[in-house]
Short mmCIF file of C-alpha atoms in Angstrom, two decimals:
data_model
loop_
_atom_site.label_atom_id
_atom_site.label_comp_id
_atom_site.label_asym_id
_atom_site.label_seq_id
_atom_site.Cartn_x
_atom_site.Cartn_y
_atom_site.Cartn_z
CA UNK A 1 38.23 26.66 15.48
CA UNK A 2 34.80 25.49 14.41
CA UNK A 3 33.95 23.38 11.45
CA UNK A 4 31.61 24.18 8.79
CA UNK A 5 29.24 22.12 7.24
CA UNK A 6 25.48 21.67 5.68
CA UNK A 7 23.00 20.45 8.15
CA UNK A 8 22.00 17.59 6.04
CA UNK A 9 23.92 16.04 2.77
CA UNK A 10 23.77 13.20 0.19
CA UNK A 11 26.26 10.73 -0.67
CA UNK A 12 25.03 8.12 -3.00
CA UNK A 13 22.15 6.09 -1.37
CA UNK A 14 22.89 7.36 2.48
CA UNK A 15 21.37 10.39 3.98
CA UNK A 16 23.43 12.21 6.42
CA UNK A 17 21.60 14.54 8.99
CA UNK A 18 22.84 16.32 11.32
CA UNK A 19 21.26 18.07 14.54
CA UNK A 20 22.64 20.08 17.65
CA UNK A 21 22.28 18.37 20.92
CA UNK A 22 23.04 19.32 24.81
CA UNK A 23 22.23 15.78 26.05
CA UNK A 24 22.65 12.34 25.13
CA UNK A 25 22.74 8.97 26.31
CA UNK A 26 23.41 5.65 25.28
CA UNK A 27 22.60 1.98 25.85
CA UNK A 28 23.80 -1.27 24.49
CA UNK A 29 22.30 -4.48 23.47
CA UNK A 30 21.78 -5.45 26.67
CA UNK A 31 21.98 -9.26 25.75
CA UNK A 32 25.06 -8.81 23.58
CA UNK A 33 26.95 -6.25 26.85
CA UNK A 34 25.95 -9.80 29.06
CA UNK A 35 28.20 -11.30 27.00
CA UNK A 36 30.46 -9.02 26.72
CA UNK A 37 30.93 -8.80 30.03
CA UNK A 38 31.40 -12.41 31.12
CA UNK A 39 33.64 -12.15 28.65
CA UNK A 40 35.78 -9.33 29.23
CA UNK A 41 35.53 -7.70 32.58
CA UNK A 42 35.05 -4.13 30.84
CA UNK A 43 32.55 -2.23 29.50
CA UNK A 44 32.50 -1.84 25.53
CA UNK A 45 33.81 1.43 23.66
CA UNK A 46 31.42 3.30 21.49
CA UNK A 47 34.21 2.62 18.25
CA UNK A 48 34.68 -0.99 18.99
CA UNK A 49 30.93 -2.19 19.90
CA UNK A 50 29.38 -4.18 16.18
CA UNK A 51 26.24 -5.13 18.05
CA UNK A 52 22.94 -2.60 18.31
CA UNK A 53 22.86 0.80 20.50
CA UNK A 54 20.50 2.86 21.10
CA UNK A 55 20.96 6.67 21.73
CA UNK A 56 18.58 9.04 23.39
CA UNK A 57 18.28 12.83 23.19
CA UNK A 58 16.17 16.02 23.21
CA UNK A 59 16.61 18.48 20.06
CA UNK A 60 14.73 21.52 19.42
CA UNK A 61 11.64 20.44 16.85
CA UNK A 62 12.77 23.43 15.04
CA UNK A 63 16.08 21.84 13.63
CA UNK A 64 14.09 19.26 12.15
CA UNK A 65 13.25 21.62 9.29
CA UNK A 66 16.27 21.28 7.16
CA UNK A 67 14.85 22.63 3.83
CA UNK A 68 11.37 23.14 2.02
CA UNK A 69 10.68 19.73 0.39
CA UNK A 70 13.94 18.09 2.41
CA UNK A 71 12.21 15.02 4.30
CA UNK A 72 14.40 12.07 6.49
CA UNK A 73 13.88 8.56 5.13
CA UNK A 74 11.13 7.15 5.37
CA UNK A 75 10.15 4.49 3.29
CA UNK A 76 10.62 2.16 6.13
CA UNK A 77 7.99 3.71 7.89
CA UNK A 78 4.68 1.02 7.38
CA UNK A 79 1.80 3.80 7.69
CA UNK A 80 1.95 7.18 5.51
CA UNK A 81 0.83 9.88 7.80
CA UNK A 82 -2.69 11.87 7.77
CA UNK A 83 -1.84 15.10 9.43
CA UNK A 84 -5.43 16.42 9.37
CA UNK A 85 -6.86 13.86 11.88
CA UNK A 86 -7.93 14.81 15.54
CA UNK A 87 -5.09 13.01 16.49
CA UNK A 88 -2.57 15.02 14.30
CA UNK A 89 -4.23 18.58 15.45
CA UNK A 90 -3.87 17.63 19.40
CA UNK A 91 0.30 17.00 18.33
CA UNK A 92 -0.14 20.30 16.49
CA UNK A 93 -1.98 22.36 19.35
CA UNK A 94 0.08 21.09 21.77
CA UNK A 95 3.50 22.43 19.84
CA UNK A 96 2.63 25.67 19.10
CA UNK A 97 4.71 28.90 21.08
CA UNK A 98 1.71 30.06 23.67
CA UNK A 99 2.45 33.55 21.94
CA UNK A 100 0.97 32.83 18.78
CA UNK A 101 -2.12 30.63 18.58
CA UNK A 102 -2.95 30.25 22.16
CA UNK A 103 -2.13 33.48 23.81
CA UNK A 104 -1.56 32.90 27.27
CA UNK A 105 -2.53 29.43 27.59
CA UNK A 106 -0.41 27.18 30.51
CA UNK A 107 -0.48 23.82 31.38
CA UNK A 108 -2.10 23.02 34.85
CA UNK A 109 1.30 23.39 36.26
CA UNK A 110 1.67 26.85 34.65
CA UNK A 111 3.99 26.28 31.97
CA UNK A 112 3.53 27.03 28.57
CA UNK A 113 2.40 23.86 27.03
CA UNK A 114 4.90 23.59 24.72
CA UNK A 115 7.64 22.89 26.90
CA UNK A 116 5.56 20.01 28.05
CA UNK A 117 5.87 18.36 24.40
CA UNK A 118 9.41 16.48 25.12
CA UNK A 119 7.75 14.69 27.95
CA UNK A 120 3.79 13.90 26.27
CA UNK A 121 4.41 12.92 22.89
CA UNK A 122 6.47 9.76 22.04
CA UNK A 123 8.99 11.29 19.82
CA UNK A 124 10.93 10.90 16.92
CA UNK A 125 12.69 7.09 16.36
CA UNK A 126 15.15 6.38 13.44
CA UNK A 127 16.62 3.67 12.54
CA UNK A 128 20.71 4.34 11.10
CA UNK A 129 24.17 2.53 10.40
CA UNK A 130 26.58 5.23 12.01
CA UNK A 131 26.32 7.99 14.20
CA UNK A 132 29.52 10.68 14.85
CA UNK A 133 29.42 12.77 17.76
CA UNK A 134 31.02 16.17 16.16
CA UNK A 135 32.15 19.35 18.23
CA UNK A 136 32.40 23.10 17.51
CA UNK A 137 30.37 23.02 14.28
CA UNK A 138 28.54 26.14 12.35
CA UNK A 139 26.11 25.47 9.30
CA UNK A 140 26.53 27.10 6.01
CA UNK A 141 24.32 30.21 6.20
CA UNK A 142 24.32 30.27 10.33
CA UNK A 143 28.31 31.51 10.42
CA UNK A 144 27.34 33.62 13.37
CA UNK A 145 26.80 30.35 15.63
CA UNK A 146 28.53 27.51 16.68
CA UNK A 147 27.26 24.49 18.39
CA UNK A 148 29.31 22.81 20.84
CA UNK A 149 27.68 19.30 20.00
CA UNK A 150 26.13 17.97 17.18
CA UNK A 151 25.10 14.24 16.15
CA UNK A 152 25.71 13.32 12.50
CA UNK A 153 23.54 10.07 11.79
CA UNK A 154 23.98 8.46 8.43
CA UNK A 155 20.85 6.33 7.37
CA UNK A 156 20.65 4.16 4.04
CA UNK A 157 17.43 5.81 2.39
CA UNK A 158 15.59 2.46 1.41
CA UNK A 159 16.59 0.56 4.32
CA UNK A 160 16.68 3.09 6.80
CA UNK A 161 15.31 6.41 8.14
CA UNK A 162 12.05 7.66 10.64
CA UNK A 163 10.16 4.18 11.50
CA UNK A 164 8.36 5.66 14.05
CA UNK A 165 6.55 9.03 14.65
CA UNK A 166 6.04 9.71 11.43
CA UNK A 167 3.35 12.38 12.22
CA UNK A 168 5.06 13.96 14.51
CA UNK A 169 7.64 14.51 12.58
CA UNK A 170 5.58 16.00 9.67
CA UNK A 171 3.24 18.09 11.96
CA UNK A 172 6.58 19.54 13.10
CA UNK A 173 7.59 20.46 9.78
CA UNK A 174 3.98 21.97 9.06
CA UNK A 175 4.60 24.18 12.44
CA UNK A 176 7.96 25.26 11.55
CA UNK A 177 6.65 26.92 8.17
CA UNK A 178 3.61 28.02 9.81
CA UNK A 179 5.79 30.05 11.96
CA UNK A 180 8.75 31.15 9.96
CA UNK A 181 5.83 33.30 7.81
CA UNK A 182 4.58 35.04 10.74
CA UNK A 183 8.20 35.97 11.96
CA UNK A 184 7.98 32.97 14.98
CA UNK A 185 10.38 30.25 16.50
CA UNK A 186 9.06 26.81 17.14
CA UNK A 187 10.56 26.09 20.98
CA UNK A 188 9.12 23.17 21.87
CA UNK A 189 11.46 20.19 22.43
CA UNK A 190 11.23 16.51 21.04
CA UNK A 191 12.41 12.86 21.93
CA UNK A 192 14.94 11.81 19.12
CA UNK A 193 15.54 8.07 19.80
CA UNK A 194 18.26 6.39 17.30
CA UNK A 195 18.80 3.13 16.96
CA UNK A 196 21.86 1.97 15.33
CA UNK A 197 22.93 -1.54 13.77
CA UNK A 198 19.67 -2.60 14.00
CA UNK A 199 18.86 -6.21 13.51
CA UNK A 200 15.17 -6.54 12.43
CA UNK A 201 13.85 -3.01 10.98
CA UNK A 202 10.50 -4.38 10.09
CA UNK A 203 9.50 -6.44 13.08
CA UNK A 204 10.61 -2.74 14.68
CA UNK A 205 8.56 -0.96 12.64
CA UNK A 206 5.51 -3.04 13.30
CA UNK A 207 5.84 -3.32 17.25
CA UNK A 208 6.41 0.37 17.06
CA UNK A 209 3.48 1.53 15.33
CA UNK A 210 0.73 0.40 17.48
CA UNK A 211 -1.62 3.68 18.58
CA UNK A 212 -3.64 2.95 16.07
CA UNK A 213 -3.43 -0.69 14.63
CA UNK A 214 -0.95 -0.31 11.33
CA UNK A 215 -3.27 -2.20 8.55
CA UNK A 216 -1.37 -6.10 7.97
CA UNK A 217 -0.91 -4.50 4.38
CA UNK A 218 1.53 -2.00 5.34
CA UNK A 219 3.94 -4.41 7.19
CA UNK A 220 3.81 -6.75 4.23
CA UNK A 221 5.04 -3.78 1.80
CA UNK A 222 7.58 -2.80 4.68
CA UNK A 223 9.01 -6.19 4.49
CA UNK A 224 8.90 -6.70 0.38
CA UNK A 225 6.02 -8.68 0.38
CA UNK A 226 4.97 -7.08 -2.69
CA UNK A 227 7.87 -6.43 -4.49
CA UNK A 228 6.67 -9.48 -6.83
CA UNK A 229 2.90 -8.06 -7.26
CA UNK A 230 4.35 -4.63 -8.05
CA UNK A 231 6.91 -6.31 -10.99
CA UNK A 232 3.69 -7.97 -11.85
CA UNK A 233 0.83 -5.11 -12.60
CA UNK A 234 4.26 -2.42 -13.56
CA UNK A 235 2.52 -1.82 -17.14
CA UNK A 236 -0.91 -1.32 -15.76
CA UNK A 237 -2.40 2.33 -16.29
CA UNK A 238 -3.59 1.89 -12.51
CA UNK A 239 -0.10 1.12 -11.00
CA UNK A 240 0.62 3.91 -9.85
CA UNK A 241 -2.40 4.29 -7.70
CA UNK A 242 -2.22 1.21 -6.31
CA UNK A 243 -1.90 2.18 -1.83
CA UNK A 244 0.25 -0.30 -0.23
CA UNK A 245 0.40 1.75 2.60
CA UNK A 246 -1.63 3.00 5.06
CA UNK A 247 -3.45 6.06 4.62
CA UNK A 248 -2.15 6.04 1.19
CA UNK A 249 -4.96 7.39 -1.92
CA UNK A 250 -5.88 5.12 -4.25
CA UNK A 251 -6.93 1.62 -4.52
CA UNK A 252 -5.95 -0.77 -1.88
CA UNK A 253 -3.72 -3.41 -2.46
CA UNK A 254 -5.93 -5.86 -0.64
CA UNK A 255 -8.63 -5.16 -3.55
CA UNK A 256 -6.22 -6.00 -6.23
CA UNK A 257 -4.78 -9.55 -4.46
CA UNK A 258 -8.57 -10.24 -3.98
CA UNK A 259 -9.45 -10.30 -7.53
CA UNK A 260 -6.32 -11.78 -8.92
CA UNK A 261 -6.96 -14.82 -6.20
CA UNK A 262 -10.29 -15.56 -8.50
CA UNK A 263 -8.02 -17.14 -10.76
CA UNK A 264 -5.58 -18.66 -8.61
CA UNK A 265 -5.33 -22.15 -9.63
CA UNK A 266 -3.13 -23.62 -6.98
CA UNK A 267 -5.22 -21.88 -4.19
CA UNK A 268 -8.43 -22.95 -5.82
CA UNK A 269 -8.78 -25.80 -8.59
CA UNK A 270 -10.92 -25.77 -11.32
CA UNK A 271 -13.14 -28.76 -10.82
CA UNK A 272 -13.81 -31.11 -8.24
CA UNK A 273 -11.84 -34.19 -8.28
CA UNK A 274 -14.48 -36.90 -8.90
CA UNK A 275 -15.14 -39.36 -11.60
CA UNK A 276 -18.04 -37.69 -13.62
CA UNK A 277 -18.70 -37.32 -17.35
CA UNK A 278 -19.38 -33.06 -16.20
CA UNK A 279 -17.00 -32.64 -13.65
CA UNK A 280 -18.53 -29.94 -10.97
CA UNK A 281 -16.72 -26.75 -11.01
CA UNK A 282 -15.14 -25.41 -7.79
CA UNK A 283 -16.47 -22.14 -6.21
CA UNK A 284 -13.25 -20.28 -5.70
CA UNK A 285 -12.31 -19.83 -1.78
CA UNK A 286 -11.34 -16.23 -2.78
CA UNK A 287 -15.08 -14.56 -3.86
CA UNK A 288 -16.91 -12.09 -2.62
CA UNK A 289 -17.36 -11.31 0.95
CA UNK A 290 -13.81 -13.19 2.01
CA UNK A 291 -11.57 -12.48 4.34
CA UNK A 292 -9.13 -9.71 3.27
CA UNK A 293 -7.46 -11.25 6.11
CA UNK A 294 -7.15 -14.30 4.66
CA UNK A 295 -6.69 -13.32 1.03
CA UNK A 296 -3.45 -11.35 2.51
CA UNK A 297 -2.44 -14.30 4.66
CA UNK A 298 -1.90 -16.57 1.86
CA UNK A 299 -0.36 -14.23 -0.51
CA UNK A 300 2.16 -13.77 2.13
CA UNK A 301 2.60 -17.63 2.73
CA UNK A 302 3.17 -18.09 -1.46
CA UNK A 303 5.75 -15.31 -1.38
CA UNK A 304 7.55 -16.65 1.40
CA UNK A 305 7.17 -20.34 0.19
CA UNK A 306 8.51 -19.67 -3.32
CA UNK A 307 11.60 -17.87 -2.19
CA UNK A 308 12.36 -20.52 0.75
CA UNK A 309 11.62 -22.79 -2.05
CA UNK A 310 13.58 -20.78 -5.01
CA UNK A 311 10.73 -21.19 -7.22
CA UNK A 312 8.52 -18.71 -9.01
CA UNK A 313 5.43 -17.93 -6.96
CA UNK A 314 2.29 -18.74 -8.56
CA UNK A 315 1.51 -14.87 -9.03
CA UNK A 316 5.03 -14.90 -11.15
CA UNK A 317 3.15 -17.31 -13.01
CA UNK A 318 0.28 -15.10 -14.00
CA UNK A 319 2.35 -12.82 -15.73
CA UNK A 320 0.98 -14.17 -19.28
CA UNK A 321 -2.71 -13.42 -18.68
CA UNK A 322 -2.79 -10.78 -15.90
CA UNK A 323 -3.16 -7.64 -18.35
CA UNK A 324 -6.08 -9.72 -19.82
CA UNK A 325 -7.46 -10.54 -16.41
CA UNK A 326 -7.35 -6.73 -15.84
CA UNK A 327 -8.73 -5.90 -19.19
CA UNK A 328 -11.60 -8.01 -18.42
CA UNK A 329 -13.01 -5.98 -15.61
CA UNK A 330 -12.60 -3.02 -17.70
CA UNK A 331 -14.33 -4.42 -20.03
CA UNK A 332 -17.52 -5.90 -18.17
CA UNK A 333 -17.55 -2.52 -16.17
CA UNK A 334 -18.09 0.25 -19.11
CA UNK A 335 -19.29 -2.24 -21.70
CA UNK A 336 -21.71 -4.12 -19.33
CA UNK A 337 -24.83 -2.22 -20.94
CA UNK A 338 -23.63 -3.04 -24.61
CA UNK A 339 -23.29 -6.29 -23.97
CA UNK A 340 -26.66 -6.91 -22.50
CA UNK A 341 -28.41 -4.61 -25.39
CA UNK A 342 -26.74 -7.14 -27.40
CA UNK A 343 -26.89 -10.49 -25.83
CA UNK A 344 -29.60 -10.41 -24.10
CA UNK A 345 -30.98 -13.60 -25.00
CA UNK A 346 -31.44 -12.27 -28.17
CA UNK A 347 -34.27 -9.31 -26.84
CA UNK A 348 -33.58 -6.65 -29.62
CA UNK A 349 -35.81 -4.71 -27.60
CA UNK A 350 -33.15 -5.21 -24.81
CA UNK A 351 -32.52 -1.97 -22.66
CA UNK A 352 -29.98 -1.66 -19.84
CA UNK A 353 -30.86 2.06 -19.00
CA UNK A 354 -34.43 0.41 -18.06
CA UNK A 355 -33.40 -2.10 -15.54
CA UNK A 356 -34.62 -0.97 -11.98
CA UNK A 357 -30.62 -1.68 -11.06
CA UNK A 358 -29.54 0.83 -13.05
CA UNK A 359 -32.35 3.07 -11.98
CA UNK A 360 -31.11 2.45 -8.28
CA UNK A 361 -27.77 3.01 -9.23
CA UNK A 362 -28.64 6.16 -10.82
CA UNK A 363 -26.08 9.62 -9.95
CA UNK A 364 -26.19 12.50 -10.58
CA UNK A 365 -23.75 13.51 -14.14
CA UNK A 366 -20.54 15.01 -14.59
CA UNK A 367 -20.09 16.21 -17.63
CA UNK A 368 -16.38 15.92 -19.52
CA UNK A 369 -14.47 18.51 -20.31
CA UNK A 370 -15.03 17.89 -24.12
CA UNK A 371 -18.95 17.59 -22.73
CA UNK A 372 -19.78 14.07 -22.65
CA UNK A 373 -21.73 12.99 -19.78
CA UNK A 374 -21.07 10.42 -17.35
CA UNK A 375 -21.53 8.47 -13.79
CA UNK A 376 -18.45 6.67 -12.84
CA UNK A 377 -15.05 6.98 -13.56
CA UNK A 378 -13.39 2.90 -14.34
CA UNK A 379 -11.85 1.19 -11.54
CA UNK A 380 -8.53 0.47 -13.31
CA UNK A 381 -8.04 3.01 -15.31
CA UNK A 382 -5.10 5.86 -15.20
CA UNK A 383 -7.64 7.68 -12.82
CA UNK A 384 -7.81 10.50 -15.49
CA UNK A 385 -10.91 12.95 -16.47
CA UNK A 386 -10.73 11.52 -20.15
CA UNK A 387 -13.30 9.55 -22.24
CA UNK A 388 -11.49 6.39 -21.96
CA UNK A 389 -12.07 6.29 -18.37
CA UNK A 390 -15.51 7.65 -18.61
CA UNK A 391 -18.65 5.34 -18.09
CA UNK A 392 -22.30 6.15 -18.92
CA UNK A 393 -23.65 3.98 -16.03
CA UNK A 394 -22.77 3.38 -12.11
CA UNK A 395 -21.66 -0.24 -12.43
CA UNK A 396 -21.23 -1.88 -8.68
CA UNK A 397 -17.60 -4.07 -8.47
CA UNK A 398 -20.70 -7.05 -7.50
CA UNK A 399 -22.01 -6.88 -10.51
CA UNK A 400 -18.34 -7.28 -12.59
CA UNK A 401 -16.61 -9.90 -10.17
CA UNK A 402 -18.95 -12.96 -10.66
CA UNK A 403 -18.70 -12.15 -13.87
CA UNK A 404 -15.04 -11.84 -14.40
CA UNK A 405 -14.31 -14.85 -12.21
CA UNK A 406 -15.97 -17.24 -14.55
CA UNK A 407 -13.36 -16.66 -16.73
CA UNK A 408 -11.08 -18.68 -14.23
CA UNK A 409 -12.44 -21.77 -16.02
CA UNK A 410 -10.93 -21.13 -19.51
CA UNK A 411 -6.94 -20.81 -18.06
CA UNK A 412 -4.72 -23.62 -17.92
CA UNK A 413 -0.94 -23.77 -16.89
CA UNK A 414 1.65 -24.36 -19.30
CA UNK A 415 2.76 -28.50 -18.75
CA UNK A 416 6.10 -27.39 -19.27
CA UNK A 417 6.30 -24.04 -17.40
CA UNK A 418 3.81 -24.12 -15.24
CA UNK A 419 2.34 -20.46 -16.41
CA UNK A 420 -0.68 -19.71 -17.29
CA UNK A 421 -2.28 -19.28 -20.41
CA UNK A 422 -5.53 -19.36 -22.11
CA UNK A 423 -7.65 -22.67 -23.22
CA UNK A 424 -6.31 -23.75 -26.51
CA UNK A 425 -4.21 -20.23 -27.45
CA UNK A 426 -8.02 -18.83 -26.82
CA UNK A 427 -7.82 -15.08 -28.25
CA UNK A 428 -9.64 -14.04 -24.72
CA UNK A 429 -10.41 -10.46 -26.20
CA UNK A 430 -12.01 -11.78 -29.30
CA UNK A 431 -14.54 -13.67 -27.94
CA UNK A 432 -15.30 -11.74 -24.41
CA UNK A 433 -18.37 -10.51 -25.06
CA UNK A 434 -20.24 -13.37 -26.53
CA UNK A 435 -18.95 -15.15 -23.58
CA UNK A 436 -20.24 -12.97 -21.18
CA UNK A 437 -23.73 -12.50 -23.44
CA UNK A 438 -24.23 -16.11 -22.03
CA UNK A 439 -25.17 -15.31 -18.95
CA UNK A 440 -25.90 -11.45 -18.96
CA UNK A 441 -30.08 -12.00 -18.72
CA UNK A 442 -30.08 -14.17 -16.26
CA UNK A 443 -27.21 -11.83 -14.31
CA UNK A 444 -29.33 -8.77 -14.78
CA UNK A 445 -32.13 -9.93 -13.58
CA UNK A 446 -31.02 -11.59 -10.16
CA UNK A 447 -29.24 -8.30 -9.45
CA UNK A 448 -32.43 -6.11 -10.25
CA UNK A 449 -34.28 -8.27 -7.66
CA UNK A 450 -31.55 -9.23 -4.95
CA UNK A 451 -28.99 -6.20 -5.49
CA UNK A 452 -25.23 -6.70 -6.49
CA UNK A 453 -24.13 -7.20 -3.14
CA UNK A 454 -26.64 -10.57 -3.03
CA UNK A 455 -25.71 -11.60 -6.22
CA UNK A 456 -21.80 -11.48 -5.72
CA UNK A 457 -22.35 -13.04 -2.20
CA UNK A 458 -24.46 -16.18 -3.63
CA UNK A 459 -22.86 -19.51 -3.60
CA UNK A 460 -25.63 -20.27 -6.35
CA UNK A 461 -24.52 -17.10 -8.40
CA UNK A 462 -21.03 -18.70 -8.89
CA UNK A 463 -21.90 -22.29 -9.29
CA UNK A 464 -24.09 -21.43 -12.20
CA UNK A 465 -21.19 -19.26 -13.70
CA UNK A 466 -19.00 -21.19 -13.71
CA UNK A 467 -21.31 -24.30 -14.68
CA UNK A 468 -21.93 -21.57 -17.98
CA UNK A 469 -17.95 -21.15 -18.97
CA UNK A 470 -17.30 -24.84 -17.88
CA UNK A 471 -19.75 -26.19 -20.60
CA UNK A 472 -18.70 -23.38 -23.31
CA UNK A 473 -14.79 -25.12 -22.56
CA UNK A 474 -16.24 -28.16 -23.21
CA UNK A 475 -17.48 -27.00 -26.27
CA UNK A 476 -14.60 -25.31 -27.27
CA UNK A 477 -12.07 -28.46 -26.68
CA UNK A 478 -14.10 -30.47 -29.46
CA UNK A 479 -14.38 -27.79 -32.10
CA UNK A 480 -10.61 -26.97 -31.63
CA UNK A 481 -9.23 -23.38 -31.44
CA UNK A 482 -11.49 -20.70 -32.87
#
């Protein structure tokens, strides 16, 4: 008598799949079985081995389709998957029935090409905590069959899941509906590989993934790396379009690290440590044209550090100021022609829209839908089509970081906490753009003539900056708090 069950179920924070198989093998920890061995003479039982196996079989790509919308885990996977690349159409082409796109097409060996797939694409790997080998089982809704064998894997849907061949996977499920509305099977066979007890998911994940070099960004989010940064920017309007991953829309995380390091005191000091009446101020390592690399490498270090360390990381520290740092950006971006109209040394005559920069910059409009005009859309913003958002002007991110950064010299850490906060209680917002009216002109002008790019890159650019915002603290520390 068979059993009955769903081909896939939830219970609590484990995802149980399960998938008809003919074949199947399995293989131990092969360093773990030496021991064994020595040990006890025998080999292991499937019930009574703790250590890591690893099962191999062939299912039909067709019983991967469990439901519209119904996906395997997957957040372990480190890359999100593009299924419209050359790549992805090749793994499509070569898994479609020879009956329905490519009419009569056959491998050299004169196969259809499909039943080729098993053996030329990698497959399917998961990562679980249990499988159960079940026998004489029918789904709910398929009473008329039974299937002699079926493998029930259970997989923790955080921890867990499809680590590798994540397009397949998804190209299959695009095939499989592509089919079922024009009345046709998907027969192709694929490699399900299923390792269970794992020991390291992420180092997996990352040794796995190598056809096309997985970004060092999405191994860092695969291992938690930026659980902290995410806690961190969680009230920002852009945080949800932050891409950790990749292939992921939206603004890479690397972009965001790299302009929070500008004010990264423990990475980058103020001033140079030197007996002078005007201490020199200290071009930040992280500026413009560095090493995402880099910028990634030791954000990774100062998570690890703290936690080996059990002490807040200096991006915990942040927390005070970093919707101000943010707001800053924002600000210099849309309100960068205001503020030279207005500053500019005075000039009432002053006119951003004339500046051969802007003219270079110059778009073509979009037009609102309550039918004001603009250029460019603010970098973090929610990403909506709303006025808030809007900007009149095409403002390049190498105008706005040289900027920003010299604000780096007006923080100070707390001597008790350690966390940052602004010179004297300094109402940052208050004050931002007669600060930045300091050095607008000059700004302007270098990147008419040299270009934003050249401006951001120049040493010279950031020494007299922060030179600026250095004196104006100076100023501000014998005058007291405004």
């Amino acid at each position: 008598m068979s059993v009955r069950i769903d081909r896939y179920e939830k219970k609590g924070n484990v995802f149980i799949f399960r998938v008809p198989f003919s074949q199947l093998t399995f293989a131990y920890d092969p360093h773990r079985l030496e021991e064994h061995l020595l040990s006890e003479g025998s080999f292991p039982t499937l019930e009574s081995w703790e250590h890591t196996v690893l099962y191999t079989t062939f299912i039909s790509a067709r019983d991967l389709f469990i439901g519209k919308d119904i996906l395997l885990p997957m957040k372990k996977n480190p890359r999100n998957q593009n299924t419209k690349s050359s790549v992805s159409n090749n793994i499509a082409g070569s898994l479609i029935n020879d009956d329905l796109d490519n009419e009569g097409d056959k491998s050299v060996v004169g196969y259809p090409i499909y039943e080729s797939f098993y053996i030329n694409n990698r497959g399917i790997a998961l990562v679980a905590h249990k499988v159960v080998q079940l026998h004489e089982v029918s789904f709910w809704g398929e009473e008329d069959k039974i299937y002699k064998d079926v493998l029930e894997i259970h997989m923790d849907e955080d921890k867990e899941g499809n680590i590798d061949g994540g397009h397949t996977y998804k190209i299959i499920l695009e095939q499989a509906q592509r089919m079922a509305k024009k009345e046709k099977t998907l027969n192709a066979f694929v490699r399900l590989e299923i390792n269970v007890n794992m020991r390291d998911i992420t180092t997996f994940a990352a040794a796995r993934n190598t056809n096309a070099a997985v970004k060092e960004a999405s191994i860092m989010n695969s291992r938690g790396e930026f659980d902290t940064l995410k806690i961190l920017l969680q009230d920002q309007p852009f945080c949800s379009k932050i891409a950790y991953r990749q292939n992921d829309k939206g603004i890479p995380v690397e972009n965001i690290i790299e302009y929070i390091e500008l004010f990264n005191l423990k990475k980058s000091p103020q001033y140079v440590q030197e007996d002078s009446l005007v201490p020199s101020p200290i071009v930040p390592r992280q500026k413009w044209g560095a090493s995402k690399k880099e910028i990634l490498k030791f954000y990774s270090d100062e998570i690890n550090n703290s936690v080996v360390e059990e002490r807040p990381s200096e991006y915990d520290l942040m927390k005070p100021v970093i919707n101000d740092l943010f707001w800053l950006y924002t600000e210099i971006e849309k309100n960068i022609h205001n503020i030279y109209n207005k500053h500019a040394n005075g000039k009432r005559n002053a006119n951003f829209a004339a500046l051969s920069y802007v003219v270079r910059n110059d778009t073509k409009e979009k037009v609102l839908s309550n039918g004001k005009k603009y250029r460019q859309l603010t970098t973090y913003g929610d990403g909506e089509l709303k006025e808030e958002n809007a900007m009149p002007y095409v403002v390049d991110k190498g105008l706005v970081v040289p900027i920003a950064g010299m604000f780096r010299m007006l923080l100070e850490k707390d001597s008790e906490t350690e966390e940052y906060q602004w010179f004297k209680g300094l109402n940052i917002r208050e004050y931002a753009w007669e600060f930045i009216g300091i050095i607008v002109e000059d700004a302007m002008k270098t990147v008419a003539e040299e270009g934003p790019d050249n401006y951001a890159k120049s040493k010279k650019t950031w020494q007299t900056n922060l030179l600026q915002m250095s004196q104006l603290r100076m100023q501000l520390s014998t005058i007291g708090n405004r």
